Short mmCIF file of C-alpha atoms in Angstrom, two decimals:
data_model
loop_
_atom_site.label_atom_id
_atom_site.label_comp_id
_atom_site.label_asym_id
_atom_site.label_seq_id
_atom_site.Cartn_x
_atom_site.Cartn_y
_atom_site.Cartn_z
CA UNK A 239 -89.79 103.32 -58.95
CA UNK A 240 -88.40 106.52 -60.40
CA UNK A 241 -91.85 108.15 -60.07
CA UNK A 242 -92.10 107.09 -56.39
CA UNK A 243 -88.61 108.46 -55.64
CA UNK A 244 -89.47 111.77 -57.31
CA UNK A 245 -92.75 111.94 -55.38
CA UNK A 246 -90.92 111.32 -52.08
CA UNK A 247 -88.38 114.00 -53.01
CA UNK A 248 -91.18 116.52 -53.70
CA UNK A 249 -92.89 115.68 -50.38
CA UNK A 250 -89.58 116.05 -48.51
CA UNK A 251 -88.80 119.41 -50.16
CA UNK A 252 -92.33 120.66 -49.48
CA UNK A 253 -91.96 119.60 -45.84
CA UNK A 254 -88.70 121.57 -45.58
CA UNK A 255 -90.40 124.53 -47.30
CA UNK A 256 -93.34 124.49 -44.86
CA UNK A 257 -91.00 124.44 -41.84
CA UNK A 258 -89.01 127.30 -43.40
CA UNK A 259 -92.17 129.36 -43.97
CA UNK A 260 -93.17 128.83 -40.34
CA UNK A 261 -89.70 129.81 -39.09
CA UNK A 262 -89.56 132.89 -41.34
CA UNK A 263 -93.08 134.11 -40.54
CA UNK A 264 -92.90 133.44 -36.78
CA UNK A 265 -92.41 136.68 -34.79
CA UNK A 266 -88.68 137.21 -34.36
CA UNK A 267 -88.80 139.24 -31.19
CA UNK A 268 -91.14 138.17 -28.38
CA UNK A 269 -92.94 140.39 -25.86
CA UNK A 270 -90.56 139.20 -23.14
CA UNK A 271 -87.70 140.77 -25.13
CA UNK A 272 -88.79 144.29 -24.23
CA UNK A 273 -87.48 146.96 -21.84
CA UNK A 274 -84.35 144.92 -21.12
CA UNK A 275 -82.48 147.90 -19.62
CA UNK A 276 -85.00 148.11 -16.77
CA UNK A 277 -84.98 144.33 -16.28
CA UNK A 278 -81.20 144.00 -16.35
CA UNK A 279 -80.35 146.98 -14.13
CA UNK A 280 -82.56 145.39 -11.47
CA UNK A 281 -80.81 142.05 -11.94
CA UNK A 282 -77.40 143.75 -11.71
CA UNK A 283 -78.42 145.48 -8.46
CA UNK A 284 -79.53 142.13 -7.05
CA UNK A 285 -76.19 140.55 -8.03
CA UNK A 286 -74.05 143.28 -6.46
CA UNK A 287 -74.37 142.84 -2.71
CA UNK A 288 -71.26 144.72 -1.54
CA UNK A 289 -68.84 147.50 -2.55
CA UNK A 290 -66.46 144.81 -3.80
CA UNK A 291 -67.57 143.48 -7.20
CA UNK A 292 -66.50 142.80 -10.80
CA UNK A 293 -68.16 143.59 -14.11
CA UNK A 294 -67.17 143.10 -17.76
CA UNK A 295 -66.99 145.73 -20.50
CA UNK A 296 -66.93 144.64 -24.15
CA UNK A 297 -68.08 146.00 -27.49
CA UNK A 298 -68.53 145.57 -31.23
CA UNK A 299 -69.58 141.94 -31.43
CA UNK A 300 -71.71 143.01 -34.45
CA UNK A 301 -73.48 139.68 -34.98
CA UNK A 302 -70.23 137.80 -34.50
CA UNK A 303 -70.76 134.11 -33.84
CA UNK A 304 -67.57 132.24 -32.92
CA UNK A 305 -65.71 134.90 -30.94
CA UNK A 306 -68.76 136.33 -29.16
CA UNK A 307 -69.99 132.85 -28.22
CA UNK A 308 -66.55 132.09 -26.73
CA UNK A 309 -66.73 135.31 -24.70
CA UNK A 310 -70.19 134.37 -23.41
CA UNK A 311 -68.92 130.94 -22.40
CA UNK A 312 -65.90 132.39 -20.57
CA UNK A 313 -68.02 134.94 -18.71
CA UNK A 314 -70.54 132.25 -17.76
CA UNK A 315 -67.71 130.24 -16.18
CA UNK A 316 -66.42 133.26 -14.23
CA UNK A 317 -68.36 133.51 -10.98
CA UNK A 318 -66.67 136.81 -10.05
CA UNK A 319 -68.48 138.70 -12.85
CA UNK A 320 -71.82 140.21 -11.74
CA UNK A 321 -72.94 141.93 -14.96
CA UNK A 322 -71.78 142.90 -18.47
CA UNK A 323 -71.81 146.25 -20.28
CA UNK A 324 -71.75 146.26 -24.08
CA UNK A 325 -70.37 149.48 -25.62
CA UNK A 326 -72.47 149.11 -28.77
CA UNK A 327 -72.65 147.72 -32.30
CA UNK A 328 -74.26 144.56 -31.00
CA UNK A 329 -75.79 143.87 -34.43
CA UNK A 330 -74.71 144.60 -37.99
CA UNK A 331 -77.87 146.65 -38.63
CA UNK A 332 -81.42 147.08 -37.33
CA UNK A 333 -82.89 144.13 -39.27
CA UNK A 334 -85.22 142.17 -36.92
CA UNK A 335 -83.57 138.86 -37.88
CA UNK A 336 -80.19 140.18 -36.73
CA UNK A 337 -81.62 141.50 -33.47
CA UNK A 338 -83.38 138.17 -32.96
CA UNK A 339 -80.11 136.29 -33.44
CA UNK A 340 -78.29 138.57 -30.99
CA UNK A 341 -81.03 138.12 -28.36
CA UNK A 342 -80.77 134.35 -28.71
CA UNK A 343 -77.02 134.61 -28.12
CA UNK A 344 -77.26 136.76 -24.98
CA UNK A 345 -79.97 134.51 -23.52
CA UNK A 346 -77.13 132.01 -23.09
CA UNK A 347 -75.33 134.58 -20.92
CA UNK A 348 -75.97 133.88 -17.23
CA UNK A 349 -75.26 137.51 -16.23
CA UNK A 350 -77.39 140.60 -17.00
CA UNK A 351 -76.15 142.64 -19.97
CA UNK A 352 -76.61 146.41 -20.21
CA UNK A 353 -76.31 148.08 -23.62
CA UNK A 354 -74.84 151.29 -25.02
CA UNK A 355 -76.36 152.17 -28.37
CA UNK A 356 -74.00 152.05 -31.37
CA UNK A 357 -74.33 153.38 -34.91
CA UNK A 358 -74.97 149.90 -36.36
CA UNK A 359 -77.67 149.20 -33.77
CA UNK A 360 -79.82 152.06 -35.10
CA UNK A 361 -78.98 151.64 -38.81
CA UNK A 362 -81.69 150.72 -41.34
CA UNK A 363 -84.65 151.51 -39.11
CA UNK A 364 -83.10 150.07 -35.97
CA UNK A 365 -83.99 153.00 -33.66
CA UNK A 366 -87.57 151.90 -32.99
CA UNK A 367 -86.46 148.29 -32.60
CA UNK A 368 -83.72 149.27 -30.12
CA UNK A 369 -86.18 151.38 -28.10
CA UNK A 370 -88.67 148.53 -27.96
CA UNK A 371 -86.14 145.86 -26.99
CA UNK A 372 -83.89 147.80 -24.64
CA UNK A 373 -85.54 151.07 -23.66
CA UNK A 374 -84.03 154.58 -23.54
CA UNK A 375 -81.12 155.58 -25.78
CA UNK A 376 -79.33 157.09 -22.77
CA UNK A 377 -79.75 156.35 -19.10
CA UNK A 378 -78.01 156.06 -15.73
CA UNK A 379 -78.05 153.86 -12.65
CA UNK A 380 -76.04 153.41 -9.47
CA UNK A 381 -74.62 150.34 -7.75
CA UNK A 382 -73.32 150.66 -4.19
CA UNK A 383 -70.30 153.01 -4.42
CA UNK A 384 -70.48 153.68 -8.18
CA UNK A 385 -72.50 155.76 -10.64
CA UNK A 386 -72.95 154.57 -14.25
CA UNK A 387 -73.84 156.92 -17.12
CA UNK A 388 -74.70 155.53 -20.58
CA UNK A 389 -74.73 158.07 -23.43
CA UNK A 390 -76.00 158.01 -27.00
CA UNK A 391 -73.68 159.35 -29.70
CA UNK A 392 -74.71 156.77 -32.30
CA UNK A 393 -75.11 159.57 -34.88
CA UNK A 394 -71.26 159.67 -34.90
CA UNK A 395 -71.49 163.47 -34.89
CA UNK A 396 -72.18 164.80 -31.40
CA UNK A 397 -74.16 164.71 -28.21
CA UNK A 398 -77.34 166.69 -28.79
CA UNK A 399 -78.05 169.76 -26.55
CA UNK A 400 -80.80 167.99 -24.54
CA UNK A 401 -78.47 165.12 -23.75
CA UNK A 402 -75.66 167.50 -22.80
CA UNK A 403 -77.97 169.19 -20.27
CA UNK A 404 -79.05 165.81 -18.97
CA UNK A 405 -75.39 164.76 -18.65
CA UNK A 406 -74.59 167.87 -16.58
CA UNK A 407 -77.33 166.92 -14.12
CA UNK A 408 -76.14 163.31 -14.00
CA UNK A 409 -72.55 164.32 -13.34
CA UNK A 410 -73.74 166.45 -10.43
CA UNK A 411 -75.53 163.40 -9.01
CA UNK A 412 -72.39 161.32 -9.47
CA UNK A 413 -70.55 163.49 -6.92
CA UNK A 414 -72.31 161.50 -4.20
CA UNK A 415 -70.50 158.33 -5.27
CA UNK A 416 -66.89 157.22 -4.98
CA UNK A 417 -66.57 156.15 -8.62
CA UNK A 418 -68.14 157.46 -11.84
CA UNK A 419 -68.10 155.35 -15.03
CA UNK A 420 -69.21 156.87 -18.34
CA UNK A 421 -69.97 154.83 -21.46
CA UNK A 422 -70.59 155.83 -25.07
CA UNK A 423 -70.04 154.09 -28.38
CA UNK A 424 -68.10 156.62 -30.49
CA UNK A 425 -64.84 157.92 -28.96
CA UNK A 426 -64.59 161.66 -28.31
CA UNK A 427 -61.33 161.60 -30.27
CA UNK A 428 -59.59 158.88 -32.22
CA UNK A 429 -56.76 157.62 -29.94
CA UNK A 430 -54.65 156.94 -33.04
CA UNK A 431 -54.77 160.67 -33.96
CA UNK A 432 -55.28 162.30 -30.59
CA UNK A 433 -52.04 164.33 -30.32
CA UNK A 434 -53.77 167.27 -32.02
CA UNK A 435 -57.31 165.89 -31.64
CA UNK A 436 -57.66 165.43 -35.39
CA UNK A 437 -60.91 163.89 -36.68
CA UNK A 438 -60.87 160.15 -37.25
CA UNK A 439 -63.10 157.24 -36.27
CA UNK A 440 -64.56 159.50 -33.59
CA UNK A 441 -67.02 162.38 -33.11
CA UNK A 442 -67.12 164.44 -36.30
CA UNK A 443 -68.26 167.64 -34.59
CA UNK A 444 -64.97 168.73 -33.02
CA UNK A 445 -66.47 171.70 -31.16
CA UNK A 446 -68.99 169.37 -29.54
CA UNK A 447 -66.21 166.89 -28.75
CA UNK A 448 -64.27 169.67 -26.99
CA UNK A 449 -67.38 170.78 -25.09
CA UNK A 450 -67.99 167.20 -23.95
CA UNK A 451 -64.40 166.68 -22.84
CA UNK A 452 -64.36 170.06 -21.03
CA UNK A 453 -67.50 169.01 -19.16
CA UNK A 454 -66.05 165.64 -18.13
CA UNK A 455 -62.86 167.39 -17.02
CA UNK A 456 -64.86 169.29 -14.39
CA UNK A 457 -65.71 166.04 -12.58
CA UNK A 458 -63.79 163.21 -11.04
CA UNK A 459 -64.39 160.62 -13.76
CA UNK A 460 -63.07 157.16 -12.92
CA UNK A 461 -63.09 155.87 -16.51
CA UNK A 462 -64.80 156.54 -19.84
CA UNK A 463 -65.38 153.48 -22.02
CA UNK A 464 -65.92 153.52 -25.80
CA UNK A 465 -66.36 151.02 -28.63
CA UNK A 466 -66.54 151.79 -32.39
CA UNK A 467 -62.82 151.21 -33.07
CA UNK A 468 -62.25 147.47 -33.38
CA UNK A 469 -59.32 147.23 -31.03
CA UNK A 470 -58.00 148.07 -27.57
CA UNK A 471 -56.68 151.49 -26.55
CA UNK A 472 -56.12 153.11 -23.17
CA UNK A 473 -55.03 156.67 -22.41
CA UNK A 474 -55.94 159.98 -20.89
CA UNK A 475 -57.36 163.18 -22.34
CA UNK A 476 -56.49 165.93 -19.87
CA UNK A 477 -57.92 164.59 -16.56
CA UNK A 478 -60.19 162.01 -18.20
CA UNK A 479 -58.93 158.40 -18.38
CA UNK A 480 -60.40 156.41 -21.27
CA UNK A 481 -60.54 152.88 -22.65
CA UNK A 482 -61.59 151.85 -26.14
CA UNK A 483 -62.81 148.25 -26.21
CA UNK A 484 -64.17 147.10 -29.56
CA UNK A 485 -62.87 143.55 -29.74
CA UNK A 486 -65.89 141.32 -29.06
CA UNK A 487 -66.01 139.69 -32.48
CA UNK A 488 -66.37 142.19 -35.34
CA UNK A 489 -63.75 142.32 -38.09
CA UNK A 490 -60.22 143.35 -37.09
CA UNK A 491 -58.88 145.85 -39.61
CA UNK A 492 -55.58 146.89 -38.03
CA UNK A 493 -52.45 144.76 -37.72
CA UNK A 494 -50.86 146.19 -34.57
CA UNK A 495 -50.25 143.46 -31.94
CA UNK A 496 -50.58 146.06 -29.16
CA UNK A 497 -54.11 147.06 -30.15
CA UNK A 498 -55.84 144.96 -32.80
CA UNK A 499 -57.02 141.74 -31.16
CA UNK A 500 -60.19 140.19 -29.75
CA UNK A 501 -60.71 140.86 -26.06
CA UNK A 502 -62.91 142.04 -23.23
CA UNK A 503 -62.15 143.85 -19.98
CA UNK A 504 -62.85 142.84 -16.40
CA UNK A 505 -63.32 145.80 -14.06
CA UNK A 506 -62.86 145.11 -10.36
CA UNK A 507 -64.28 147.67 -7.94
CA UNK A 508 -63.69 147.97 -4.20
CA UNK A 509 -63.52 150.80 -1.69
CA UNK A 510 -59.76 151.23 -2.16
CA UNK A 511 -59.47 151.39 -5.95
CA UNK A 512 -60.62 150.21 -9.37
CA UNK A 513 -58.48 147.76 -11.34
CA UNK A 514 -58.75 146.60 -14.95
CA UNK A 515 -57.87 143.19 -16.39
CA UNK A 516 -57.52 142.70 -20.15
CA UNK A 517 -58.72 139.27 -21.30
CA UNK A 518 -57.38 138.39 -24.75
CA UNK A 519 -58.90 135.84 -27.11
CA UNK A 520 -57.56 134.04 -30.16
CA UNK A 521 -57.32 136.46 -33.10
CA UNK A 522 -56.24 136.20 -36.75
CA UNK A 523 -52.50 136.51 -37.33
CA UNK A 524 -51.17 140.04 -37.81
CA UNK A 525 -50.81 139.95 -41.60
CA UNK A 526 -52.96 141.21 -44.45
CA UNK A 527 -54.01 137.83 -45.89
CA UNK A 528 -55.15 136.35 -42.56
CA UNK A 529 -56.99 139.52 -41.59
CA UNK A 530 -58.84 139.81 -44.92
CA UNK A 531 -59.61 136.07 -44.91
CA UNK A 532 -61.04 136.31 -41.39
CA UNK A 533 -63.04 139.42 -42.37
CA UNK A 534 -64.67 137.60 -45.32
CA UNK A 535 -65.32 134.45 -43.29
CA UNK A 536 -66.99 136.35 -40.41
CA UNK A 537 -69.62 137.88 -42.71
CA UNK A 538 -70.12 134.82 -44.92
CA UNK A 539 -70.56 132.53 -41.92
CA UNK A 540 -72.83 134.93 -40.01
CA UNK A 541 -74.96 135.61 -43.12
CA UNK A 542 -75.56 131.87 -43.62
CA UNK A 543 -76.27 131.14 -39.94
CA UNK A 544 -78.50 134.20 -39.32
CA UNK A 545 -80.49 133.76 -42.57
CA UNK A 546 -80.50 129.93 -42.50
CA UNK A 547 -84.28 129.49 -42.81
CA UNK A 548 -84.59 132.15 -45.53
CA UNK A 549 -81.85 130.42 -47.52
CA UNK A 550 -83.51 127.01 -47.00
CA UNK A 551 -86.89 128.41 -48.11
CA UNK A 552 -85.34 129.93 -51.24
CA UNK A 553 -83.53 126.70 -52.17
CA UNK A 554 -86.61 124.51 -51.62
CA UNK A 555 -88.76 126.93 -53.68
CA UNK A 556 -86.24 126.90 -56.55
CA UNK A 557 -86.05 123.07 -56.53
CA UNK A 558 -89.85 122.70 -56.57
CA UNK A 559 -90.13 125.23 -59.37
CA UNK A 560 -87.46 123.37 -61.35
CA UNK A 561 -89.32 120.07 -60.95
CA UNK A 562 -92.59 121.75 -62.00
CA UNK A 563 -90.97 123.27 -65.12
CA UNK A 564 -89.36 119.92 -65.98
CA UNK A 565 -92.81 118.32 -66.02
CA UNK A 566 -93.74 120.61 -68.95
CA UNK A 567 -90.39 120.26 -70.70
CA UNK A 568 -88.94 123.59 -69.55
CA UNK A 569 -85.84 124.56 -67.59
CA UNK A 570 -84.48 127.80 -66.11
CA UNK A 571 -82.07 128.00 -69.05
CA UNK A 572 -84.79 127.58 -71.70
CA UNK A 573 -87.02 130.16 -70.01
CA UNK A 574 -84.14 132.63 -69.82
CA UNK A 575 -83.37 132.00 -73.49
CA UNK A 576 -87.00 132.71 -74.46
CA UNK A 577 -87.06 135.83 -72.33
CA UNK A 578 -83.95 137.32 -73.95
CA UNK A 579 -85.17 136.42 -77.45
CA UNK A 580 -88.41 138.27 -76.77
CA UNK A 581 -86.46 141.26 -75.44
CA UNK A 582 -84.44 141.50 -78.63
#
């Protein structure tokens, strides 16, 4: 009886192992998950049928599960929203498993999502993966009365000279539209330090930051949106109004109730004006213990969920190996003991 039970256990573990191998070896990102910027700008244009429309801006979900899934559900239930713009750091790094998990999440979104590249999105070899999945690192499009410009400052340093020249041309084109929205991941300046434009969680090349702001000042910019800072900040640099929105699920480091909470922003556009609605979500309490606890839980939970089949494969392999060693009178402990004896 004991032999039969052990045999059934081995068969069951091997079955789990085979499924895990299949899941792990199966291509993470399918051919249909390519050139999503082109696909989704077309979908957004189809959704926007008049000069009166609403879109959502959010950022820094960073492989979040609970909070980002809640945001997706809320947006799905909001028929006024026509498309979503993500200000970057959609994944923790460029690992294909993490991109695969993110793509599975946004497939549940019933609105097109347009990305801005963040520093985490291109980390650890993520540049090629981002290019394949989404398309260009910077781009523009127009919808009815508005012009949208998406920039790439994921290096956290600056906008390169080629992109600066491209931006000048795009801003000239934007003059033909009533509203101009600009998006980039890293803020030009850190709004927490911006009295003297001191460096912070913002562009490190201050001369380039000044050049960029001077350029934007020459045009009638409706709003510049950023991510990168995990919170909510609004303000104005000279003539340029800005919003930092980095509250879509990544860890919340700060403890300021005015800024450090999960959220997204609804932007309503019509021919008279543009209005902004802040949508808050449940966030950890504003104390050190709750914030650190939530920080640890976010990454533990996401690591287990995202790497579920790898973890299952590892566990099943270790159990089978243990049973095999037991058959010959060995254990992990006895093998380790022998190994260290031989070393010494």
